[in-house]
PDB file of C-alpha atoms in Angstrom:
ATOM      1  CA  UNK A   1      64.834  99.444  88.116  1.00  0.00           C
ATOM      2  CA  UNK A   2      63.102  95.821  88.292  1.00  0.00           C
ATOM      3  CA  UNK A   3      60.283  95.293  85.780  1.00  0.00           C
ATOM      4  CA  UNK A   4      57.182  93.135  86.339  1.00  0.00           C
ATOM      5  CA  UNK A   5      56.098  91.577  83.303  1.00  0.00           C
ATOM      6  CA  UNK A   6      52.236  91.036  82.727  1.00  0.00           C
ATOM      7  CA  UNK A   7      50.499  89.017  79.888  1.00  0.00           C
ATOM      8  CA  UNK A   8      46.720  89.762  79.080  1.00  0.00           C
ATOM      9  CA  UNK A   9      45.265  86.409  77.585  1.00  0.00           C
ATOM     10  CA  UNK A  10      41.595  87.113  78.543  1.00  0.00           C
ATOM     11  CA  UNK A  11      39.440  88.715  75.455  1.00  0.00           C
ATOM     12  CA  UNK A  12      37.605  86.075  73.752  1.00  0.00           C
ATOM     13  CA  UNK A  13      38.116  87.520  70.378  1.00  0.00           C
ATOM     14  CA  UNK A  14      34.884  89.139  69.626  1.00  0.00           C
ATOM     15  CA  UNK A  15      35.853  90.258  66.199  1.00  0.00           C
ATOM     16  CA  UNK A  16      37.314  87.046  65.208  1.00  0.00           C
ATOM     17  CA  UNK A  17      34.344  85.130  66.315  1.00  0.00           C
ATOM     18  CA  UNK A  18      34.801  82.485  63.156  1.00  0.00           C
ATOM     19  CA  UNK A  19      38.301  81.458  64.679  1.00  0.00           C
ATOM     20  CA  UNK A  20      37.758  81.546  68.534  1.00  0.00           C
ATOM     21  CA  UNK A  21      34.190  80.078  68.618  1.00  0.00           C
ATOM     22  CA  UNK A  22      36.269  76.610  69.433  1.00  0.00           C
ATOM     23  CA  UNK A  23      39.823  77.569  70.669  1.00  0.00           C
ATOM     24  CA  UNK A  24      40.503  80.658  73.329  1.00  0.00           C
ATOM     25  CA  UNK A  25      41.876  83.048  71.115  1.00  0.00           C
ATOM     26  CA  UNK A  26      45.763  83.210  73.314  1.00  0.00           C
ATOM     27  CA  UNK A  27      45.809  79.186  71.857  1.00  0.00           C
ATOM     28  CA  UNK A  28      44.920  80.309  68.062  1.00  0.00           C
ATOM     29  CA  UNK A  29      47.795  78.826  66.412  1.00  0.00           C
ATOM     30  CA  UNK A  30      49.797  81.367  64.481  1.00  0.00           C
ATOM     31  CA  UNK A  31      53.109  79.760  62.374  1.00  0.00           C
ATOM     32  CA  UNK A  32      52.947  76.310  64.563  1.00  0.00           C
ATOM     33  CA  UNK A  33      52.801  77.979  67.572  1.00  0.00           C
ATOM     34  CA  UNK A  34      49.653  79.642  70.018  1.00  0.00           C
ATOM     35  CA  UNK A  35      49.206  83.172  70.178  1.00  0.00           C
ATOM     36  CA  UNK A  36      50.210  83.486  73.346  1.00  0.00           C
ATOM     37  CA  UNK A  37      53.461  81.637  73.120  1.00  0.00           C
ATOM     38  CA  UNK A  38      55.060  84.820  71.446  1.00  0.00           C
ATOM     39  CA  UNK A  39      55.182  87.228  74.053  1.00  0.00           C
ATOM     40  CA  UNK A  40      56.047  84.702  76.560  1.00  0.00           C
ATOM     41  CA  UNK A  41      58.976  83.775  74.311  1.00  0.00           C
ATOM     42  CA  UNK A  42      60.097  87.168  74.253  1.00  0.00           C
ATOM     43  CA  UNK A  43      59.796  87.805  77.718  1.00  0.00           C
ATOM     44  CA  UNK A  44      61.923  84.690  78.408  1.00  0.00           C
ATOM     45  CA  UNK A  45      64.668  85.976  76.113  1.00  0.00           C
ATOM     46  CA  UNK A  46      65.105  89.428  77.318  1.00  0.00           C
ATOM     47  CA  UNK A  47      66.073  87.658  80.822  1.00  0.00           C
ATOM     48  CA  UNK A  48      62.495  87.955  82.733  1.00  0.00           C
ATOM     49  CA  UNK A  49      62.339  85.173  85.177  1.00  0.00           C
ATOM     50  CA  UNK A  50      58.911  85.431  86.323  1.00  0.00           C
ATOM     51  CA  UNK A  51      55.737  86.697  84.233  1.00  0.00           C
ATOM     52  CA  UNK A  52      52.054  87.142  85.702  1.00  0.00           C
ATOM     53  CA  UNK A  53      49.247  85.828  82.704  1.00  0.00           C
ATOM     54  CA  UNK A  54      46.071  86.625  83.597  1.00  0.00           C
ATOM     55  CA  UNK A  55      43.772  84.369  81.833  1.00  0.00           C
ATOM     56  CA  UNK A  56      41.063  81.568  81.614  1.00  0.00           C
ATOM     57  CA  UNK A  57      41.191  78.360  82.862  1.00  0.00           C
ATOM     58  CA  UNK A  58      41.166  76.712  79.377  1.00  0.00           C
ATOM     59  CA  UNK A  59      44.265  78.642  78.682  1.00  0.00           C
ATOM     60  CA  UNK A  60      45.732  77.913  81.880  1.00  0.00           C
ATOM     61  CA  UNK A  61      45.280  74.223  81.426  1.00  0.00           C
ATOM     62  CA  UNK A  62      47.214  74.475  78.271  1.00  0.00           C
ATOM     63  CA  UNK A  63      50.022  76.536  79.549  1.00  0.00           C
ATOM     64  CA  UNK A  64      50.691  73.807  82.037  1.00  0.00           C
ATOM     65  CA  UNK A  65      50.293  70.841  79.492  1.00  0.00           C
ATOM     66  CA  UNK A  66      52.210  72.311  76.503  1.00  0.00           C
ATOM     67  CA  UNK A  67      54.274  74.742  77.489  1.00  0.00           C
ATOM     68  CA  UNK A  68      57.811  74.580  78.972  1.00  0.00           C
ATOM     69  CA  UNK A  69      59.233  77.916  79.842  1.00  0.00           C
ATOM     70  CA  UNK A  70      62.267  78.398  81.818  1.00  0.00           C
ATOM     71  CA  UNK A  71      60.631  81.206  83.634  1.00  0.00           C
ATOM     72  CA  UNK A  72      58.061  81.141  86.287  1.00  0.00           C
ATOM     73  CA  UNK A  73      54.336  81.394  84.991  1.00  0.00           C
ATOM     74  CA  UNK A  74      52.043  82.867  87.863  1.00  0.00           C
ATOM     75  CA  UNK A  75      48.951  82.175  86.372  1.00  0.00           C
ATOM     76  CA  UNK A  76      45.829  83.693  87.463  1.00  0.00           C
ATOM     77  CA  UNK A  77      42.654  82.877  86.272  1.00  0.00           C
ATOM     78  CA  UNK A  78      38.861  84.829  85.964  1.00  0.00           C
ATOM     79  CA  UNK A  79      35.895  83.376  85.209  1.00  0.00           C
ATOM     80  CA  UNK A  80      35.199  82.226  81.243  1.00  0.00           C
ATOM     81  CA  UNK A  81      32.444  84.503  81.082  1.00  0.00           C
ATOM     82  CA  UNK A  82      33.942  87.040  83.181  1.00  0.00           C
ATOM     83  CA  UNK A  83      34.174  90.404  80.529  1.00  0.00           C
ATOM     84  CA  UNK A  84      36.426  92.337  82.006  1.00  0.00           C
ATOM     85  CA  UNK A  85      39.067  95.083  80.678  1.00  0.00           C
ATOM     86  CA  UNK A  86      42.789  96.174  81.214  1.00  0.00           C
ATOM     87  CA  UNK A  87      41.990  98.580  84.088  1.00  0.00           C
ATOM     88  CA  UNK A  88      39.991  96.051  86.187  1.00  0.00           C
ATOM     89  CA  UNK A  89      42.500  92.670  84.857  1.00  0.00           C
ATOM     90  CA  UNK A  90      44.756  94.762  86.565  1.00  0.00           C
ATOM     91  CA  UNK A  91      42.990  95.844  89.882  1.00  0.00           C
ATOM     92  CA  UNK A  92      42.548  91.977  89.803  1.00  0.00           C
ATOM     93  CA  UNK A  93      46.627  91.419  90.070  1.00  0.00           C
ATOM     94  CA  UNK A  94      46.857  94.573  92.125  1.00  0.00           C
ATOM     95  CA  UNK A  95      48.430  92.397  95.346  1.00  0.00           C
ATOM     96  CA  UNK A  96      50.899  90.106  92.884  1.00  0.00           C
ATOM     97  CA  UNK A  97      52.408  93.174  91.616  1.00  0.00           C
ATOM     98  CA  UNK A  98      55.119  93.767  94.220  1.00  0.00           C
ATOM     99  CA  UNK A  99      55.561  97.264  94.510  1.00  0.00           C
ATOM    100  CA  UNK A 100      55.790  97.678  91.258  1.00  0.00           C
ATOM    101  CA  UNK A 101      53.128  99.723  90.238  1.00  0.00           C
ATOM    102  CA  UNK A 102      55.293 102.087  88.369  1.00  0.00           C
ATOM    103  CA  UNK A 103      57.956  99.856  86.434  1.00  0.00           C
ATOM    104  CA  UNK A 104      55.245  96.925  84.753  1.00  0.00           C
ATOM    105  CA  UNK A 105      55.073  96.206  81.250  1.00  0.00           C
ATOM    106  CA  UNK A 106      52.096  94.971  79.742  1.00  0.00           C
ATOM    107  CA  UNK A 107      51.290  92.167  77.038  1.00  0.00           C
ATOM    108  CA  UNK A 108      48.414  91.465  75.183  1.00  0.00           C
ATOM    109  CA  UNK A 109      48.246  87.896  74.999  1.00  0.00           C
TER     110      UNK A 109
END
């Protein structure tokens, strides 16, 4: 069974409003390294080639500057103030997911 591998990195951090008031909380750096930059790393090491991260444009913009994965990132961004949730991130992706609707695996980011 193929997998598709999807990274949340939308919520703004509304409980940790001290810390993401300036910096998207997937770029909060955690041990030298963004927040997001973990489960990418792992996804990269268990062989996935290809990973959708749904995200904001700020975040996107890093992702292309700073990071250099071996994998392909399809990055797909909502609005900054867009408040959205898993279900409808997903809904969002719904065409991207190639038939695989039943075999995804999902990462907060």
């Amino acid at each position: 069974m193929e997998f598709q591998a999807v990274v949340m990195a939308v919520g703004g951090g509304s409980r940790m409003t001290d810390l993401t008031s300036s910096v998207p909380k997937p770029l909060l750096p955690v041990g030298n390294k963004p927040l997001i930059w973990y489960p990418l790393n792992l996804l990269e090491r268990v062989g996935f080639e290809e990973v959708i991260v749904i995200t904001t444009r700020d975040v996107q913009k890093a992702l292309c500057a700073d990071f250099k994965m071996k994998m392909k990132l399809d990055i797909v961004c909502i609005a900054d103030d867009a408040d959205i949730g898993t279900a409808d991130s997903l809904r969002y992706i719904y065409q991207k997911l190639k038939g695989h609707t039943h075999s995804m695996w999902r990462f907060p980011g």
